[in-house]
PDB file of C-alpha atoms in Angstrom:
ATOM      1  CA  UNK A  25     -43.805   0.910  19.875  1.00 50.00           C
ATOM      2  CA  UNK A  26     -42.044  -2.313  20.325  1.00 52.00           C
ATOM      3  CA  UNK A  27     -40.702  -2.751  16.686  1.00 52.00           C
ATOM      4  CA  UNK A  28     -39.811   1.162  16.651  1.00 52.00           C
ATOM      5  CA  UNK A  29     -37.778   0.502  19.520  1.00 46.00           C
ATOM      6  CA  UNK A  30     -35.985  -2.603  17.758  1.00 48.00           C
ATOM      7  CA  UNK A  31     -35.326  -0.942  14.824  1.00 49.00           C
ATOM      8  CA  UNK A  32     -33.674   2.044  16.293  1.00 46.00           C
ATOM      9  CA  UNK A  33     -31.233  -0.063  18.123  1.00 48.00           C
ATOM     10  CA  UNK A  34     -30.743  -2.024  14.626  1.00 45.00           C
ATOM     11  CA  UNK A  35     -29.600   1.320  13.125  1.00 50.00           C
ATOM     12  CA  UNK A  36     -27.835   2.482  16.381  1.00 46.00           C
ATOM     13  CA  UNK A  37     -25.688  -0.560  15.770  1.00 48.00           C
ATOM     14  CA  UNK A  38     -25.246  -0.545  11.829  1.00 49.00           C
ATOM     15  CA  UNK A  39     -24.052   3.321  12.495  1.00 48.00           C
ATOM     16  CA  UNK A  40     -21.633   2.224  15.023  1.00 44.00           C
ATOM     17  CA  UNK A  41     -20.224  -0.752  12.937  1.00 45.00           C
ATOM     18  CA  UNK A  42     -20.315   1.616   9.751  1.00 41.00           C
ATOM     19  CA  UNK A  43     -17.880   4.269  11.409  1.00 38.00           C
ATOM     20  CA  UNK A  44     -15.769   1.817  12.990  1.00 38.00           C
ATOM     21  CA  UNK A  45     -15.205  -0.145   9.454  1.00 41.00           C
ATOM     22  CA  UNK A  46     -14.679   4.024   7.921  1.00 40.00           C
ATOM     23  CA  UNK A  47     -11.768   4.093  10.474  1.00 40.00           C
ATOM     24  CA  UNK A  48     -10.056   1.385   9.425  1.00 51.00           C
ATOM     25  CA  UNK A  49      -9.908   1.860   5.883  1.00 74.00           C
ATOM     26  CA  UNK A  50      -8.054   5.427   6.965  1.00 78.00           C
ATOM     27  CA  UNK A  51      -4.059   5.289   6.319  1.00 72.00           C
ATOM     28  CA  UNK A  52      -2.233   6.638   8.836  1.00 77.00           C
ATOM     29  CA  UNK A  53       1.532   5.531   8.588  1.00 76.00           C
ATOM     30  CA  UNK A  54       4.576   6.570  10.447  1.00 84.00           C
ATOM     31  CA  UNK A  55       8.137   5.510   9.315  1.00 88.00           C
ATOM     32  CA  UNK A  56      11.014   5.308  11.626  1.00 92.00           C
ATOM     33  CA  UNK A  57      14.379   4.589  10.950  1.00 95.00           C
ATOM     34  CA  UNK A  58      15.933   1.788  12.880  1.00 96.00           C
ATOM     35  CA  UNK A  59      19.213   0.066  13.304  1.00 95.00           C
ATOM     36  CA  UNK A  60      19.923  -3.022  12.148  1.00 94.00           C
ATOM     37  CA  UNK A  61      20.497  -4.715  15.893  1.00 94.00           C
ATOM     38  CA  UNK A  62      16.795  -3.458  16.270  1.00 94.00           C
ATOM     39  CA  UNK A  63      15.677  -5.799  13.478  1.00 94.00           C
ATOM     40  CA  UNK A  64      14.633  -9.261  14.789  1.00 92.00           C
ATOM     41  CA  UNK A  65      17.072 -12.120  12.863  1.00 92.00           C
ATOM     42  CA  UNK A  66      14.590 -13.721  10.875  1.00 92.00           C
ATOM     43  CA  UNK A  67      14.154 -10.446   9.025  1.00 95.00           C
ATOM     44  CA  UNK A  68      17.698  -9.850   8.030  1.00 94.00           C
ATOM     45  CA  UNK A  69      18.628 -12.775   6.880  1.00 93.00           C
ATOM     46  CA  UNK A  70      15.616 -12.587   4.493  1.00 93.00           C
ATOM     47  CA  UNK A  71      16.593  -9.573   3.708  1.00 94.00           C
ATOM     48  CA  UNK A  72      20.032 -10.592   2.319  1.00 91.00           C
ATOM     49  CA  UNK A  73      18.576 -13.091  -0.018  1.00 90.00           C
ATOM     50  CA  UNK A  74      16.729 -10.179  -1.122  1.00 91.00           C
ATOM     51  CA  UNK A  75      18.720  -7.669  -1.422  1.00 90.00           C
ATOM     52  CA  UNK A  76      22.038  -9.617  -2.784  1.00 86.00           C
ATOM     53  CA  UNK A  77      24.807  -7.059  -1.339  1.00 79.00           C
ATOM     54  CA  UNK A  78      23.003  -3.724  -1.214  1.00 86.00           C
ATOM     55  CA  UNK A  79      22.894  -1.531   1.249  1.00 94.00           C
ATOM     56  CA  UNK A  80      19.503  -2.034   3.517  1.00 96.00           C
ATOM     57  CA  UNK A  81      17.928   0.842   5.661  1.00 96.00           C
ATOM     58  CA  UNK A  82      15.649  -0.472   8.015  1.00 96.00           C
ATOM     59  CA  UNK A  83      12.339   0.999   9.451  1.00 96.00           C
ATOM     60  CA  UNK A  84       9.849   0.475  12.361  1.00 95.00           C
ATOM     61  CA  UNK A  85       6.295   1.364  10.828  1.00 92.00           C
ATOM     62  CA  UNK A  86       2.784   1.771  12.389  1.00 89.00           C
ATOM     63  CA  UNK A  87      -0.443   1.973  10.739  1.00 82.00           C
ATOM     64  CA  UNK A  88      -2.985   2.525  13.848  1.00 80.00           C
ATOM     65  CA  UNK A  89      -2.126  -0.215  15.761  1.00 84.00           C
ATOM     66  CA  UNK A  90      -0.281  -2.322  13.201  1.00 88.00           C
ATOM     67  CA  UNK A  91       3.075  -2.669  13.837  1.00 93.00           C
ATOM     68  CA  UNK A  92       5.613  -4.128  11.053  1.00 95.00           C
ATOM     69  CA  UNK A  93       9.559  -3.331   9.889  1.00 96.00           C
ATOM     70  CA  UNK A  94      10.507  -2.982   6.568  1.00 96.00           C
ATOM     71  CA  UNK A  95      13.802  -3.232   4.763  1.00 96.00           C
ATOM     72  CA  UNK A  96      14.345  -0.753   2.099  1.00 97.00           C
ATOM     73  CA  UNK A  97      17.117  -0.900  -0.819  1.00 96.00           C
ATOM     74  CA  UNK A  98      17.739   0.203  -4.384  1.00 95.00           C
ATOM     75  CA  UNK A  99      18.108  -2.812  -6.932  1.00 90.00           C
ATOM     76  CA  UNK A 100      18.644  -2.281 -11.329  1.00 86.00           C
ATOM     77  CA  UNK A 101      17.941   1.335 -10.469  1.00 89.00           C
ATOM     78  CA  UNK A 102      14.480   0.529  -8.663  1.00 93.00           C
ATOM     79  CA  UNK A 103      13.364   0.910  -4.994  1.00 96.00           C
ATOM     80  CA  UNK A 104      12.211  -1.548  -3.059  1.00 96.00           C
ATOM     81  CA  UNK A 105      10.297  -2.094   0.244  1.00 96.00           C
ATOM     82  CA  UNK A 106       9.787  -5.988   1.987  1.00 97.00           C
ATOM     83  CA  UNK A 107       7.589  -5.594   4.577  1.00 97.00           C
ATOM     84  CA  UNK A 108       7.354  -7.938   7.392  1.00 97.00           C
ATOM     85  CA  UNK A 109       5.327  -8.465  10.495  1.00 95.00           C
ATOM     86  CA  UNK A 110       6.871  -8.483  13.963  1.00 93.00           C
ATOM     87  CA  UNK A 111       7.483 -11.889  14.452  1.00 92.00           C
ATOM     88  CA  UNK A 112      10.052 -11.807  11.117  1.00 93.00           C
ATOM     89  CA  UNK A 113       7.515 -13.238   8.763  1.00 95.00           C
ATOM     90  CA  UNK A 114       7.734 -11.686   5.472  1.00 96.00           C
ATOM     91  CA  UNK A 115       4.369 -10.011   4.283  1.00 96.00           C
ATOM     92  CA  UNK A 116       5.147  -8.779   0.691  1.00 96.00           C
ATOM     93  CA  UNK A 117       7.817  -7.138  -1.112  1.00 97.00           C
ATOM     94  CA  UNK A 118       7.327  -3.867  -3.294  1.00 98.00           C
ATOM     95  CA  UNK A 119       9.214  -2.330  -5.836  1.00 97.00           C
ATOM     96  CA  UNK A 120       8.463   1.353  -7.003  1.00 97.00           C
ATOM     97  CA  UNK A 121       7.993   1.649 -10.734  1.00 96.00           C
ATOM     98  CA  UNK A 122       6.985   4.252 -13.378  1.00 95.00           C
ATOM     99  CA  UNK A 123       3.566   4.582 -14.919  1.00 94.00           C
ATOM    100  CA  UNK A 124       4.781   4.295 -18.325  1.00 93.00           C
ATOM    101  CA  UNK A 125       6.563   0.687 -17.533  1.00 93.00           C
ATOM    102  CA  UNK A 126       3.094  -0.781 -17.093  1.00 95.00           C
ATOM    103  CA  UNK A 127       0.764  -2.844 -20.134  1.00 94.00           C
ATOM    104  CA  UNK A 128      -1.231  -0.311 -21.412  1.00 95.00           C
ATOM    105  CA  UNK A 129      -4.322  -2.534 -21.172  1.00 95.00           C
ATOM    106  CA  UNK A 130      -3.129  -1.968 -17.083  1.00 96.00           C
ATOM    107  CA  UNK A 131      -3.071   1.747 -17.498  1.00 96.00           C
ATOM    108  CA  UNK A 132      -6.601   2.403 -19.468  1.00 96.00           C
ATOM    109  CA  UNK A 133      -7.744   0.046 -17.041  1.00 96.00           C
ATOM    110  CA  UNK A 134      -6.535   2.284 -14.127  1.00 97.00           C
ATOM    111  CA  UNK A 135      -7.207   5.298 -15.553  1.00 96.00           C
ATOM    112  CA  UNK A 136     -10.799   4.459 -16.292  1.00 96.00           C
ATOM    113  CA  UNK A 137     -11.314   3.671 -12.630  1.00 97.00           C
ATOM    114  CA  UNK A 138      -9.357   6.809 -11.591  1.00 97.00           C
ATOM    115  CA  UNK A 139     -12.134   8.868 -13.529  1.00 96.00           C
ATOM    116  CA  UNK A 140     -14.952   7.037 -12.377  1.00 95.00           C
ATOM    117  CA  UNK A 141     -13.625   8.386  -8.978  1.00 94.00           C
ATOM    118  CA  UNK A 142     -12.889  12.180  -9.725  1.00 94.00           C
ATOM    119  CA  UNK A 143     -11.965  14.177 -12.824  1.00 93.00           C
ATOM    120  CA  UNK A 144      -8.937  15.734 -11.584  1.00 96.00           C
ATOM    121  CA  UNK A 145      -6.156  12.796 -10.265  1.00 97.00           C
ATOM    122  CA  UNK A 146      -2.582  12.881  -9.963  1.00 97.00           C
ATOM    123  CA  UNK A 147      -1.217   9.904  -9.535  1.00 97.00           C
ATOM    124  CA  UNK A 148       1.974   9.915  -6.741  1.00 96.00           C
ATOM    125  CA  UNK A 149       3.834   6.824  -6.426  1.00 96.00           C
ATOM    126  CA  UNK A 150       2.923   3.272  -8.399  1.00 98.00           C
ATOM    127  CA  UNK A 151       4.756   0.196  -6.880  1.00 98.00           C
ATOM    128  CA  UNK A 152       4.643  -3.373  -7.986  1.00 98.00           C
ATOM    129  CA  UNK A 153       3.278  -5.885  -4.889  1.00 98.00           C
ATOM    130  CA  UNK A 154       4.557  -9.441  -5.114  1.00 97.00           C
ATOM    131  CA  UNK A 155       3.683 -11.999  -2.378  1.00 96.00           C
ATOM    132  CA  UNK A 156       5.728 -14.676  -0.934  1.00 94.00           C
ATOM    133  CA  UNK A 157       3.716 -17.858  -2.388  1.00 88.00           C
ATOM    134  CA  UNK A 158       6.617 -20.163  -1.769  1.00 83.00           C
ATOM    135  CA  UNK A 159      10.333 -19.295  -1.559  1.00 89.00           C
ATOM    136  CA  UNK A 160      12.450 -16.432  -1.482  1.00 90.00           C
ATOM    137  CA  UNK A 161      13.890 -17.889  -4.883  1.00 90.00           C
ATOM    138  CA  UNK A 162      10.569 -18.158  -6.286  1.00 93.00           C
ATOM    139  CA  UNK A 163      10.044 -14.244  -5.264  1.00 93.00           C
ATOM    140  CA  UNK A 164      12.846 -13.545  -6.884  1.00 91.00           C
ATOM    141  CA  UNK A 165      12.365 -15.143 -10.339  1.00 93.00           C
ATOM    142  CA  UNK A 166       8.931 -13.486 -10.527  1.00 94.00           C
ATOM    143  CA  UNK A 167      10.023  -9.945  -9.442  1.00 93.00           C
ATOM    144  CA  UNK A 168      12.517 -10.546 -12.077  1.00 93.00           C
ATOM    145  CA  UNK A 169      10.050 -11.480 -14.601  1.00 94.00           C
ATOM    146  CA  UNK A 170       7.571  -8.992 -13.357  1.00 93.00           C
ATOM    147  CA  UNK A 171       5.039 -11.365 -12.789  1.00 94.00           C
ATOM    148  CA  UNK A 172       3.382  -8.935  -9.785  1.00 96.00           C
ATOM    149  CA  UNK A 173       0.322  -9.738  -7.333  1.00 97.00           C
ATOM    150  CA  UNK A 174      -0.816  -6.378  -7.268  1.00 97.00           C
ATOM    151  CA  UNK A 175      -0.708  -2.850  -7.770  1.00 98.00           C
ATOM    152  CA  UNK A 176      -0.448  -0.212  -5.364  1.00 98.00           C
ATOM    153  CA  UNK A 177      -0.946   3.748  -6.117  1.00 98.00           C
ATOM    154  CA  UNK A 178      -0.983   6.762  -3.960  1.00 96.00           C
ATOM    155  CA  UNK A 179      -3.215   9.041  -5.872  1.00 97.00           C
ATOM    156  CA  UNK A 180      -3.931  12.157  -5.073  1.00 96.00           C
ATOM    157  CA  UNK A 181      -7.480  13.461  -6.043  1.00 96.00           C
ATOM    158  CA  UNK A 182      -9.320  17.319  -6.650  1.00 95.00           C
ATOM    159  CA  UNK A 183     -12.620  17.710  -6.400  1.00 94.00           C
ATOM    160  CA  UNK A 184     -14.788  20.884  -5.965  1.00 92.00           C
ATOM    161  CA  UNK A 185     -11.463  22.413  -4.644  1.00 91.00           C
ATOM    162  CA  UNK A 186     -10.316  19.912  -2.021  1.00 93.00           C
ATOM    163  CA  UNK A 187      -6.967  17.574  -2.606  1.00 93.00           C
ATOM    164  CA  UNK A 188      -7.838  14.124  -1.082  1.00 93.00           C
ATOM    165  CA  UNK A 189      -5.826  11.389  -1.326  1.00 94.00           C
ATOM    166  CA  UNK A 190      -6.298   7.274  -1.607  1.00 95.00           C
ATOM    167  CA  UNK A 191      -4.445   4.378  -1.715  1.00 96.00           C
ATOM    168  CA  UNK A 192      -5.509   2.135  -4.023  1.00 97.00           C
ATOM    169  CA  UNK A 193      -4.808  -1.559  -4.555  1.00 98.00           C
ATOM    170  CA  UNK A 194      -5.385  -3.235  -7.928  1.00 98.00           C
ATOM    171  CA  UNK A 195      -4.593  -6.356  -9.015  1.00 96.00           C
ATOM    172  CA  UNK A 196      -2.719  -7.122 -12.315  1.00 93.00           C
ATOM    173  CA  UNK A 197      -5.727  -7.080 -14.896  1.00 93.00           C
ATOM    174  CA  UNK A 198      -6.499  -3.726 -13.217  1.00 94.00           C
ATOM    175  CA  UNK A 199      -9.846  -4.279 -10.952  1.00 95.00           C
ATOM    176  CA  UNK A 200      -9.621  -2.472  -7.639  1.00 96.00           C
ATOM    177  CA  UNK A 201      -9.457  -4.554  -4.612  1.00 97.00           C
ATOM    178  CA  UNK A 202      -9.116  -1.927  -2.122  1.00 96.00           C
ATOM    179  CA  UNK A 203      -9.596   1.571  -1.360  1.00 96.00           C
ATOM    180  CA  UNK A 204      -8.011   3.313   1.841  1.00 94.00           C
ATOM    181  CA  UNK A 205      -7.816   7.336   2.540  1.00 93.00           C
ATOM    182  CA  UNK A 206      -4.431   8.732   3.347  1.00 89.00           C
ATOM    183  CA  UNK A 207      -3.721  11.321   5.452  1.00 79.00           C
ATOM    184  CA  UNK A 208      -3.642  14.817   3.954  1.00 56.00           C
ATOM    185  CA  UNK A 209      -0.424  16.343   3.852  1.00 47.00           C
ATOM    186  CA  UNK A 210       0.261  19.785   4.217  1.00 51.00           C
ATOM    187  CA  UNK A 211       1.320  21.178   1.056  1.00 50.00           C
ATOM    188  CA  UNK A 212      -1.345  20.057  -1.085  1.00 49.00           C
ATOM    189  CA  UNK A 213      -1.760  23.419  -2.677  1.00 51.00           C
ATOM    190  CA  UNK A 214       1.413  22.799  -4.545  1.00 51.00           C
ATOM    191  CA  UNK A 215       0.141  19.582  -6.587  1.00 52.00           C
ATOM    192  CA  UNK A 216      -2.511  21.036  -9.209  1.00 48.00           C
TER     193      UNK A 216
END
C-alpha cells in the first residue's frame, strides 16, 4: 500500500511536469508595431550597423511571457529580422530566404525529416539564423557569406484531415534541434 501510494505521486508529478514542458514548446507570438522612441538605445544603434541606411520598422513581440523587440528591414532584396531582448542585447538576426537557395544536401536532409513527420507538408517561410558570436562586423561578414547558425521553417503539416503547424529549428547540416507547435490560423482550408 505504501509503494502504491509512492508511485502514484511519482506519476502525479511526471504528468504535471510533462504538460507544463508541452506548454512551452507551444508558439504563441504577437507582433506589434512600435515607434522608434519606444525602442531602448542600445537597440538602435545596433540596428544601424545592421541595417546600413534602410529603413527599420520596429516591433514589440511576446511569446507567453517572453518579451523582446525586433527591428525589421529589407537588404539585396531579402528580409530581415534582429531580435533582441529587453535590456538591448541582441539575440540573433534572421534573414528570410527561398527553399531553392539552400545546398541540396540541406534540402534532402530537411525533407527527409519533414516526411518522417507527416506525408503531406507545406513548407511556409525558411529564414537563415545567425548568432552574434563576436561583433556586429563579424555578423556581418558571415551573413554575407552565408555562413548561418541555423535554420528556421514554419511548416505547415496535413494529416488525417487536420492542418497543424510547427516551427522547426535545424542547424546547417540539417539535424533538427527543436520542434515547437504554432498556433493554428484560421484559414487553413486554403493551403492544400
Amino acid at each position: 500500500m505504501k509503494y502504491s501510494w509512492w508511485f502514484f505521486m511519482v506519476i502525479a508529478f511526471a504528468k504535471a511536469n510533462s504538460l507544463q514542458a508541452q506548454s512551452s514548446q507551444v508558439k504563441i507570438e504577437k507582433e506589434e508595431r512600435i515607434d522608434q522612441t519606444n525602442v531602448p538605445a542600445p537597440i538602435i544603434a545596433t540596428i544601424a550597423d545592421l541595417a546600413k541606411d534602410r529603413n527599420v520598422k520596429y516591433y514589440k513581440e511576446t511569446d507567453g511571457d517572453r518579451v523582446s523587440f525586433e527591428g525589421k528591414f529589407k537588404k539585396d532584396g531579402n528580409r530581415y529580422s534582429a531580435e533582441f531582448n529587453v535590456t538591448g542585447i541582441l539575440e540573433d538576426v534572421e534573414v528570410e530566404v527561398e527553399k531553392k537557395s539552400l545546398d541540396e544536401n540541406l534540402r534532402t536532409a530537411i525533407a527527409s525529416r519533414l516526411d518522417s513527420i507527416a506525408s503531406r507538408w507545406r513548407i511556409e517561410k525558411i529564414q537563415e539564423q545567425y548568432l552574434p558570436k563576436s561583433s556586429i562586423s563579424q555578423l556581418n561578414q558571415n551573413i554575407d557569406e552565408r555562413t548561418f547558425d541555423n535554420l528556421e521553417l514554419i511548416v505547415a503539416f496535413k494529416t488525417d484531415g487536420k492542418i497543424y503547424r510547427k516551427e522547426l529549428l535545424f542547424n546547417s547540416k540539417g539535424s533538427l534541434k527543436l520542434s515547437r507547435d504554432v498556433k493554428r490560423i484560421a484559414y487553413d482550408f486554403l493551403l492544400f
